[in-house]
Coordinates of C-alpha atoms and ligand atoms in Angstrom, one line a residue:
M1 CA 86.4 130.8 154.7
S2 CA 85.6 133.7 157.0
D3 CA 82.2 135.5 157.0
A4 CA 81.5 137.8 154.1
V5 CA 82.0 141.5 154.4
E6 CA 80.5 144.2 152.3
V7 CA 83.8 145.9 151.4
A8 CA 87.5 144.8 151.6
I9 CA 90.0 147.6 151.4
V10 CA 93.5 146.7 150.2
G11 CA 95.9 149.4 151.5
A12 CA 96.3 151.5 154.6
G13 CA 98.0 154.6 153.3
P14 CA 96.3 158.0 153.1
Y15 CA 93.7 156.8 150.5
G16 CA 92.8 153.6 152.2
L17 CA 92.6 155.1 155.7
S18 CA 90.4 158.0 154.4
L19 CA 88.0 155.6 152.7
A20 CA 87.8 153.4 155.8
A21 CA 87.0 156.5 157.9
H22 CA 84.0 157.4 155.7
L23 CA 82.7 153.8 155.4
R24 CA 82.9 153.1 159.2
K25 CA 81.1 156.3 160.0
A26 CA 78.4 155.2 157.5
G27 CA 78.1 151.8 159.2
V28 CA 79.3 149.7 156.3
S29 CA 80.9 146.4 157.1
V30 CA 84.5 146.7 156.2
R31 CA 87.8 144.9 156.6
Q32 CA 90.9 146.7 155.8
F33 CA 94.3 145.2 155.1
G34 CA 97.8 146.7 154.8
L35 CA 100.6 148.2 156.8
P36 CA 99.5 151.6 157.9
M37 CA 101.5 154.4 156.3
Q38 CA 104.0 151.8 155.2
L39 CA 105.5 153.9 152.3
W40 CA 106.0 156.9 154.6
R41 CA 107.5 154.8 157.4
D42 CA 109.7 152.4 155.4
S43 CA 110.5 154.0 152.0
M44 CA 111.3 157.6 152.7
P45 CA 114.5 159.0 154.3
E46 CA 114.7 160.3 157.9
G47 CA 114.9 164.1 157.8
M48 CA 112.7 164.4 154.8
F49 CA 110.0 167.1 154.5
L50 CA 106.8 166.9 152.6
K51 CA 106.6 168.9 149.4
S52 CA 102.9 169.5 149.8
Q53 CA 101.7 172.4 151.9
G54 CA 100.2 171.8 155.4
F55 CA 96.6 172.5 154.2
A56 CA 97.1 170.1 151.3
S57 CA 98.4 167.2 153.4
N58 CA 95.1 166.2 155.1
M59 CA 93.6 162.8 154.9
S60 CA 89.8 162.8 154.4
D61 CA 87.4 162.1 157.2
P62 CA 83.7 162.5 157.3
D63 CA 83.6 165.3 159.9
H64 CA 86.7 167.2 158.8
T65 CA 87.9 166.9 162.4
H66 CA 91.1 164.9 161.7
T67 CA 93.1 167.3 159.7
L68 CA 96.9 167.7 160.0
E69 CA 96.3 171.0 161.7
A70 CA 94.0 169.4 164.3
F71 CA 96.7 166.8 165.0
C72 CA 99.4 169.4 165.4
R73 CA 97.2 171.4 167.7
A74 CA 96.5 168.4 169.8
T75 CA 100.1 167.4 170.1
G76 CA 101.8 170.9 170.2
L77 CA 103.7 170.3 167.0
P78 CA 104.4 173.3 164.8
Y79 CA 102.0 173.8 161.9
A80 CA 101.1 176.3 159.3
S81 CA 98.6 175.8 156.5
Y82 CA 101.0 177.4 154.1
G83 CA 104.8 178.1 153.9
L84 CA 106.0 175.8 156.6
P85 CA 107.3 172.4 155.3
V86 CA 105.8 169.4 157.1
P87 CA 108.5 167.1 158.5
L88 CA 108.1 163.4 157.5
D89 CA 107.9 162.2 161.1
T90 CA 105.1 164.7 161.8
F91 CA 103.1 163.3 158.9
V92 CA 103.8 159.6 159.9
A93 CA 102.6 160.5 163.5
Y94 CA 99.5 162.2 162.0
G95 CA 98.8 159.0 160.0
R96 CA 99.1 156.9 163.2
W97 CA 96.8 159.3 165.1
F98 CA 94.2 159.2 162.3
R99 CA 94.3 155.4 162.2
D100 CA 94.1 155.1 166.0
E101 CA 91.2 157.5 166.3
L102 CA 89.1 156.6 163.3
V103 CA 90.1 153.2 161.9
P104 CA 91.7 151.3 164.8
D105 CA 90.9 147.8 163.4
V106 CA 93.1 147.9 160.3
E107 CA 94.5 144.4 159.9
E108 CA 98.3 144.5 159.5
V109 CA 98.5 141.7 156.9
L110 CA 99.0 141.8 153.2
V111 CA 96.6 140.5 150.6
T112 CA 98.1 137.7 148.4
D113 CA 95.2 137.1 146.0
V114 CA 91.9 138.7 144.9
A115 CA 89.7 136.7 142.6
Q116 CA 86.1 137.0 141.4
A117 CA 83.8 134.5 143.0
G118 CA 80.0 134.1 143.3
G119 CA 79.1 137.7 142.2
G120 CA 81.7 139.2 144.6
F121 CA 85.3 138.5 145.4
E122 CA 87.4 136.0 147.3
V123 CA 90.3 137.6 149.1
T124 CA 93.3 135.6 150.4
L125 CA 95.6 137.0 153.0
A126 CA 99.3 136.3 153.7
N127 CA 98.2 134.4 156.9
S128 CA 96.2 132.0 154.6
E129 CA 92.8 133.3 155.8
Q130 CA 90.2 133.6 153.0
L131 CA 87.2 135.8 153.0
R132 CA 84.4 136.9 150.8
A133 CA 83.8 140.5 150.0
R134 CA 81.0 142.0 147.8
K135 CA 83.3 144.9 146.8
V136 CA 87.0 145.4 146.8
V137 CA 88.8 148.7 146.8
V138 CA 92.5 148.7 145.9
A139 CA 94.5 151.6 147.3
I140 CA 98.1 150.3 147.1
G141 CA 99.9 153.6 146.2
V142 CA 103.2 153.3 144.4
E143 CA 105.4 151.1 146.6
A144 CA 105.2 148.1 144.2
F145 CA 106.1 150.2 141.3
A146 CA 109.6 151.6 142.1
H147 CA 111.3 152.3 138.7
V148 CA 115.0 151.8 138.1
P149 CA 115.8 152.4 134.4
E150 CA 118.3 150.6 132.3
P151 CA 121.3 150.2 132.5
L152 CA 121.1 150.7 136.3
S153 CA 118.5 148.0 136.6
A154 CA 121.1 145.4 135.6
L155 CA 123.4 146.3 138.6
P156 CA 123.2 144.2 141.8
S157 CA 121.5 145.7 144.8
S158 CA 124.9 145.8 146.6
V159 CA 125.8 148.8 144.5
C160 CA 122.5 150.1 143.1
T161 CA 119.2 150.7 144.8
H162 CA 116.1 152.7 144.4
S163 CA 115.7 155.7 146.6
S164 CA 112.8 154.0 148.3
A165 CA 115.1 151.4 149.7
H166 CA 116.6 153.8 152.3
T167 CA 115.3 155.4 155.4
D168 CA 118.8 156.0 157.1
L169 CA 121.0 157.9 154.7
G170 CA 123.5 158.3 157.5
A171 CA 124.6 154.7 156.7
F172 CA 126.5 156.2 153.7
R173 CA 128.7 158.5 155.7
G174 CA 132.2 158.6 154.2
Q175 CA 131.1 156.9 151.0
E176 CA 131.0 158.2 147.4
V177 CA 127.4 158.1 146.1
V178 CA 125.9 159.0 142.8
V179 CA 122.3 159.9 142.8
V180 CA 120.4 159.7 139.5
G181 CA 117.3 161.8 138.9
A182 CA 116.0 165.4 138.9
G183 CA 112.8 165.3 141.0
Q184 CA 112.2 166.1 144.6
S185 CA 113.1 162.6 145.8
A186 CA 116.5 162.6 144.0
L187 CA 117.3 166.1 145.0
E188 CA 116.3 165.6 148.7
T189 CA 118.1 162.2 148.9
A190 CA 121.3 163.9 147.5
A191 CA 121.0 166.8 149.9
L192 CA 120.4 164.5 152.9
L193 CA 123.4 162.3 151.9
H194 CA 125.6 165.3 151.6
E195 CA 124.5 166.7 155.0
K196 CA 125.1 163.2 156.6
G197 CA 128.6 163.1 155.4
A198 CA 128.6 161.2 152.1
S199 CA 130.4 162.5 149.0
V200 CA 127.6 163.0 146.6
Q201 CA 127.2 163.7 142.9
L202 CA 123.8 164.2 141.2
V203 CA 123.3 163.1 137.6
A204 CA 120.2 164.4 135.8
R205 CA 119.2 163.8 132.2
K206 CA 117.4 167.2 132.0
G207 CA 119.4 170.2 130.9
K208 CA 118.6 172.0 134.1
I209 CA 117.0 171.4 137.5
I210 CA 113.6 172.9 137.8
W211 CA 112.9 174.6 141.1
N212 CA 109.4 175.5 142.3
G213 CA 109.0 179.2 143.2
P214 CA 108.5 180.4 146.7
P215 CA 104.9 180.3 148.0
L216 CA 102.9 183.3 146.8
P217 CA 102.2 186.0 149.4
L218 CA 98.8 185.4 151.1
D219 CA 97.9 189.1 150.9
R220 CA 98.6 189.6 147.2
P221 CA 96.2 191.8 145.3
L222 CA 92.9 190.3 144.2
L223 CA 93.8 190.6 140.5
Q224 CA 97.0 188.5 141.1
K225 CA 94.9 185.9 143.0
L226 CA 92.5 185.7 140.0
N227 CA 95.4 185.4 137.6
E228 CA 97.1 182.7 139.6
P229 CA 94.8 181.0 142.1
E230 CA 96.3 178.8 144.8
S231 CA 95.2 175.2 145.2
G232 CA 96.2 172.0 146.8
L233 CA 98.9 171.1 144.2
G234 CA 100.2 174.7 143.8
S235 CA 99.3 177.9 142.0
G236 CA 97.9 178.7 138.5
W237 CA 94.7 177.8 136.8
A238 CA 95.9 174.5 135.3
T239 CA 97.0 173.3 138.7
W240 CA 93.8 174.6 140.2
F241 CA 91.9 172.4 137.7
Y242 CA 94.0 169.3 138.4
S243 CA 93.5 169.9 142.2
N244 CA 89.8 170.4 142.3
Q245 CA 88.2 168.8 139.2
P246 CA 89.3 165.2 138.8
G247 CA 85.8 164.4 137.6
L248 CA 86.2 166.9 134.7
F249 CA 89.8 165.8 134.1
R250 CA 88.3 162.4 133.4
R251 CA 86.4 163.8 130.4
L252 CA 89.4 165.1 128.6
P253 CA 90.6 163.2 125.6
R254 CA 92.6 160.1 126.5
S255 CA 95.8 161.2 125.0
T256 CA 95.6 164.5 126.9
R257 CA 94.9 162.7 130.2
V258 CA 97.8 160.3 129.8
Y259 CA 100.2 163.1 128.8
R260 CA 99.0 165.5 131.6
A261 CA 99.1 162.7 134.3
R262 CA 102.7 162.0 133.4
T263 CA 104.0 165.5 132.9
A264 CA 102.0 167.9 135.0
L265 CA 103.7 168.8 138.2
G266 CA 106.7 166.9 136.9
P267 CA 110.1 166.5 138.4
A268 CA 111.0 169.7 140.3
G269 CA 112.6 170.6 143.6
A270 CA 110.8 172.5 146.4
T271 CA 111.9 176.1 146.9
W272 CA 113.2 175.4 150.4
L273 CA 115.5 172.6 149.1
R274 CA 117.4 174.8 146.6
S275 CA 120.0 176.2 148.9
R276 CA 120.7 172.7 150.2
V277 CA 121.6 171.5 146.7
E278 CA 123.1 174.4 144.7
G279 CA 126.7 175.0 145.4
Q280 CA 126.8 172.1 147.9
F281 CA 127.8 169.2 145.7
P282 CA 128.4 168.5 142.0
V283 CA 125.2 168.5 139.9
L284 CA 125.7 167.1 136.4
T285 CA 122.8 168.1 134.2
G286 CA 122.1 167.0 130.6
Y287 CA 123.8 163.6 131.1
S288 CA 122.2 160.2 130.6
V289 CA 123.7 157.0 132.1
T290 CA 124.6 154.9 129.0
W291 CA 126.3 152.0 130.7
A292 CA 127.0 150.8 134.2
R293 CA 129.2 148.1 135.7
V294 CA 130.5 146.8 139.0
Q295 CA 134.1 147.7 139.6
D296 CA 136.3 147.1 142.6
G297 CA 133.3 146.5 144.8
G298 CA 131.8 149.8 143.7
V299 CA 130.3 151.0 140.5
R300 CA 131.5 152.7 137.3
L301 CA 129.0 154.7 135.2
G302 CA 129.3 155.9 131.6
L303 CA 127.5 159.2 131.0
A304 CA 126.7 160.8 127.6
E305 CA 125.6 164.3 127.0
A306 CA 123.0 165.2 124.3
G307 CA 125.7 167.2 122.5
G308 CA 127.8 164.0 122.1
S309 CA 130.5 164.4 124.8
S310 CA 130.9 161.6 127.3
R311 CA 132.5 161.0 130.7
E312 CA 132.8 158.3 133.4
L313 CA 132.1 158.4 137.1
A314 CA 133.2 156.0 139.8
A315 CA 131.5 155.6 143.1
D316 CA 130.8 153.2 146.0
R317 CA 127.1 153.2 145.2
V318 CA 124.4 154.6 142.9
I319 CA 120.9 155.5 144.1
A320 CA 118.2 155.8 141.5
G321 CA 115.8 158.6 142.5
T322 CA 113.9 157.8 139.3
G323 CA 110.4 157.6 140.6
Y324 CA 107.6 155.1 140.1
R325 CA 105.7 153.6 137.2
T326 CA 102.3 152.1 137.8
D327 CA 102.0 148.7 136.2
L328 CA 99.1 146.6 137.6
T329 CA 100.6 143.4 136.3
R330 CA 103.3 143.8 138.9
L331 CA 100.8 143.5 141.8
P332 CA 101.2 140.3 143.6
F333 CA 97.5 139.7 144.2
F334 CA 95.9 139.9 140.7
G335 CA 96.0 136.6 138.9
D336 CA 95.6 136.1 135.2
Q337 CA 91.8 135.9 135.4
M338 CA 91.6 139.3 137.1
L339 CA 94.2 140.9 134.8
A340 CA 92.3 139.6 131.8
G341 CA 89.1 141.5 132.9
L342 CA 90.8 144.6 134.1
R343 CA 90.8 147.3 131.4
T344 CA 93.9 149.6 131.5
V345 CA 94.3 153.0 130.0
P346 CA 96.1 152.3 126.7
G347 CA 99.8 153.4 126.8
T348 CA 99.9 153.0 130.6
G349 CA 99.9 150.2 133.1
S350 CA 97.1 152.0 135.1
S351 CA 93.6 150.8 135.5
A352 CA 90.8 152.6 133.6
V353 CA 88.0 153.6 136.0
G354 CA 84.6 155.3 135.7
R355 CA 83.6 158.4 137.5
D356 CA 83.0 156.4 140.7
Y357 CA 86.5 154.8 140.5
Q358 CA 85.0 151.5 139.5
T359 CA 87.1 149.4 137.2
S360 CA 85.9 147.3 134.2
I361 CA 85.4 144.5 136.8
P362 CA 82.1 145.3 138.6
G363 CA 82.6 145.8 142.3
L364 CA 86.3 146.4 142.0
Y365 CA 87.5 149.9 142.6
V366 CA 91.0 151.4 142.3
M367 CA 92.0 154.8 143.8
G368 CA 95.2 156.8 144.3
P369 CA 98.3 157.1 142.0
A370 CA 97.2 154.0 140.0
V371 CA 94.4 155.9 138.4
A372 CA 96.2 159.2 137.7
P373 CA 95.7 158.7 133.9
T374 CA 92.0 158.8 134.4
M375 CA 91.5 161.2 137.4
G376 CA 94.6 163.3 136.9
P377 CA 97.7 164.3 138.7
V378 CA 95.9 165.0 142.0
M379 CA 95.8 161.2 142.5
R380 CA 99.6 161.3 143.0
F381 CA 99.1 163.4 146.1
V382 CA 97.5 163.1 149.5
F383 CA 95.2 166.0 148.5
G384 CA 93.4 163.7 146.1
S385 CA 92.2 161.4 148.9
E386 CA 89.3 163.7 149.6
H387 CA 87.8 163.3 146.1
A388 CA 88.6 159.6 145.9
A389 CA 87.4 158.6 149.4
T390 CA 84.2 160.6 149.3
T391 CA 83.3 159.5 145.8
V392 CA 83.9 155.8 146.4
A393 CA 82.2 156.0 149.8
R394 CA 79.2 157.7 148.3
Q395 CA 79.0 154.9 145.7
L396 CA 79.4 152.2 148.3
T397 CA 76.8 153.6 150.6
G398 CA 74.2 154.5 148.0
G399 CA 74.8 158.3 148.3
A400 CA 75.0 158.6 152.1
V401 CA 78.4 160.4 152.0
S402 CA 78.7 163.9 150.8
R403 CA 81.8 165.9 149.9
S404 CA 82.4 169.3 151.4
P405 CA 83.4 171.8 148.6
A406 CA 85.5 173.7 151.2
A407 CA 87.7 170.7 151.7
V408 CA 88.9 170.6 148.2
T409 CA 90.0 174.2 147.8
A410 CA 93.0 175.9 149.1
G411 CA 91.6 176.0 152.6
R412 CA 93.1 179.3 153.7
Ligands
LIG1 C1 109.5 160.2 148.4 C2 108.1 160.6 148.3 C3 107.6 161.8 148.8 C4 106.3 162.1 148.6 N1 105.9 163.3 149.1 C5 104.6 163.7 149.0 C6 104.1 164.9 149.6 O1 104.9 165.7 150.1 N2 102.8 165.2 149.5 C7 101.9 164.4 148.8 O2 100.7 164.7 148.8 N3 102.3 163.2 148.3 C8 103.6 162.8 148.4 N4 104.1 161.6 147.8 C9 103.1 160.8 147.1 C10 102.5 159.7 148.0 O3 103.0 158.5 147.6 C11 101.0 159.7 147.9 O4 100.5 161.0 148.1 C12 100.3 158.8 148.9 O5 101.1 158.0 149.6 C13 99.3 157.9 148.2 O6 98.6 157.2 149.2 P1 98.0 155.8 149.0 O7 97.2 155.5 150.2 O8 97.5 155.6 147.6 O9 99.3 154.8 149.0 P2 100.5 154.5 150.1 O10 100.7 155.6 151.0 O11 101.6 154.1 149.2 O12 100.0 153.3 150.8 C14 99.9 152.0 150.2 C15 99.3 151.0 151.2 O13 99.0 149.8 150.5 C16 99.4 148.7 151.3 N5 99.7 147.6 150.5 C17 100.5 147.4 149.5 N6 100.5 146.1 149.0 C18 99.5 145.5 149.7 C19 99.0 144.2 149.7 N7 99.4 143.3 148.9 N8 98.0 143.9 150.6 C20 97.5 144.8 151.5 N9 98.0 146.1 151.5 C21 99.0 146.4 150.6 C22 100.6 149.2 152.0 O14 100.9 148.4 153.2 C23 100.2 150.7 152.4 O15 99.4 150.6 153.6 C24 105.4 161.3 148.0 C25 105.8 160.0 147.5 C26 107.2 159.7 147.6 C27 107.6 158.4 147.1

């Protein structure tokens, strides 16, 4: 058993890296485990752009010196706080820089077990090391929760995969591919497949694809700014509230929180993606996949429309751009004892947390997408890392970390 640490952080994505930066600056003894920016490196397609604006894609650091803008300035990469989509490889490189500069000792090993022991926790790593930690913070994002709905989930992976399984969509050049879904991930996957030489069809259950509007002009009249304020997650008062007030969101009635966390900022395509989809390849809206089977080494899908009509599609492969569903029971490192003590938000697989992100197990914290039904939709975005990291760091350091209000507004 290794020496005890004060805090073990499980996860090295934007949330975990941000928290580690705050705790290290405050002198807390920390060990952090996970593969830095793994989701962004291994589960997103080459050529992708972020949907969030530049100013809303910052990780949180105590001195506000390690922003995406600072990284782009230091490396000469193009950057605009607003209106210029951030390429995936720029964001991955930003994550690497942030880690190298602020949290260089992330340990690239996965956690296989977390159990309560002696008033703290015993953490087991994939390399068999065991350590004691007084507190554990779980920031594991969405990777473990890729969702493939029925009947696609019954197909073998040789013909059906989740969109997160692909970084190189050029591998499908010359193949017929059906993409299922209506969100940014499905739409961008379909556009990239088409641009890389696959023959694509998109199937969406919704009656029409929702497209986000173009960014609002920066110099719009004050009255318009008051009517429709800009914030990290987009424009409008509701979005402003989700972006900037996760602590107040937590006080809304549970049913409202669960509904808003699921539906607010729901599936929609970025404005800059629209011309790469519309008119480029067939988009079948209003159709659900009702059955699916392997046929001639490829796949055959039965589609039904709400109005009652049906049709069939044949393709080499189907890719489910159907998002993620948090379900803590799917995490490999919580055994029955931990799951029994971990209160979830009813109707979801997400952990219930207090205002300090602490779960029903004292000393165990969860942050990021897994607590969206408590802290709101901002937890599904990098922008939420400021609130989460500063709040948890403040709690773990007895108040030594403060949050700059400037960092949680539109920043422009
Ligand atoms: C296709 C796609 C596009 C997106 N685009 C945007 C965007 O444009 N803007 C935006 O703000 N958000 C976007 N998101 C949302 C994004 O997932 C979150 O904003 C962000 O990644 C959440 O950060 P995180 O640190 O919670 O988790 P992640 O970034 O998912 O990191 C999870 C970390 O946990 C680690 N981990 C997992 N299991 C273990 C284990 N057992 N032991 C130790 N470590 C473990 C991983 O190695 C990784 O380091 C997008 C998501 C997807 C899927």
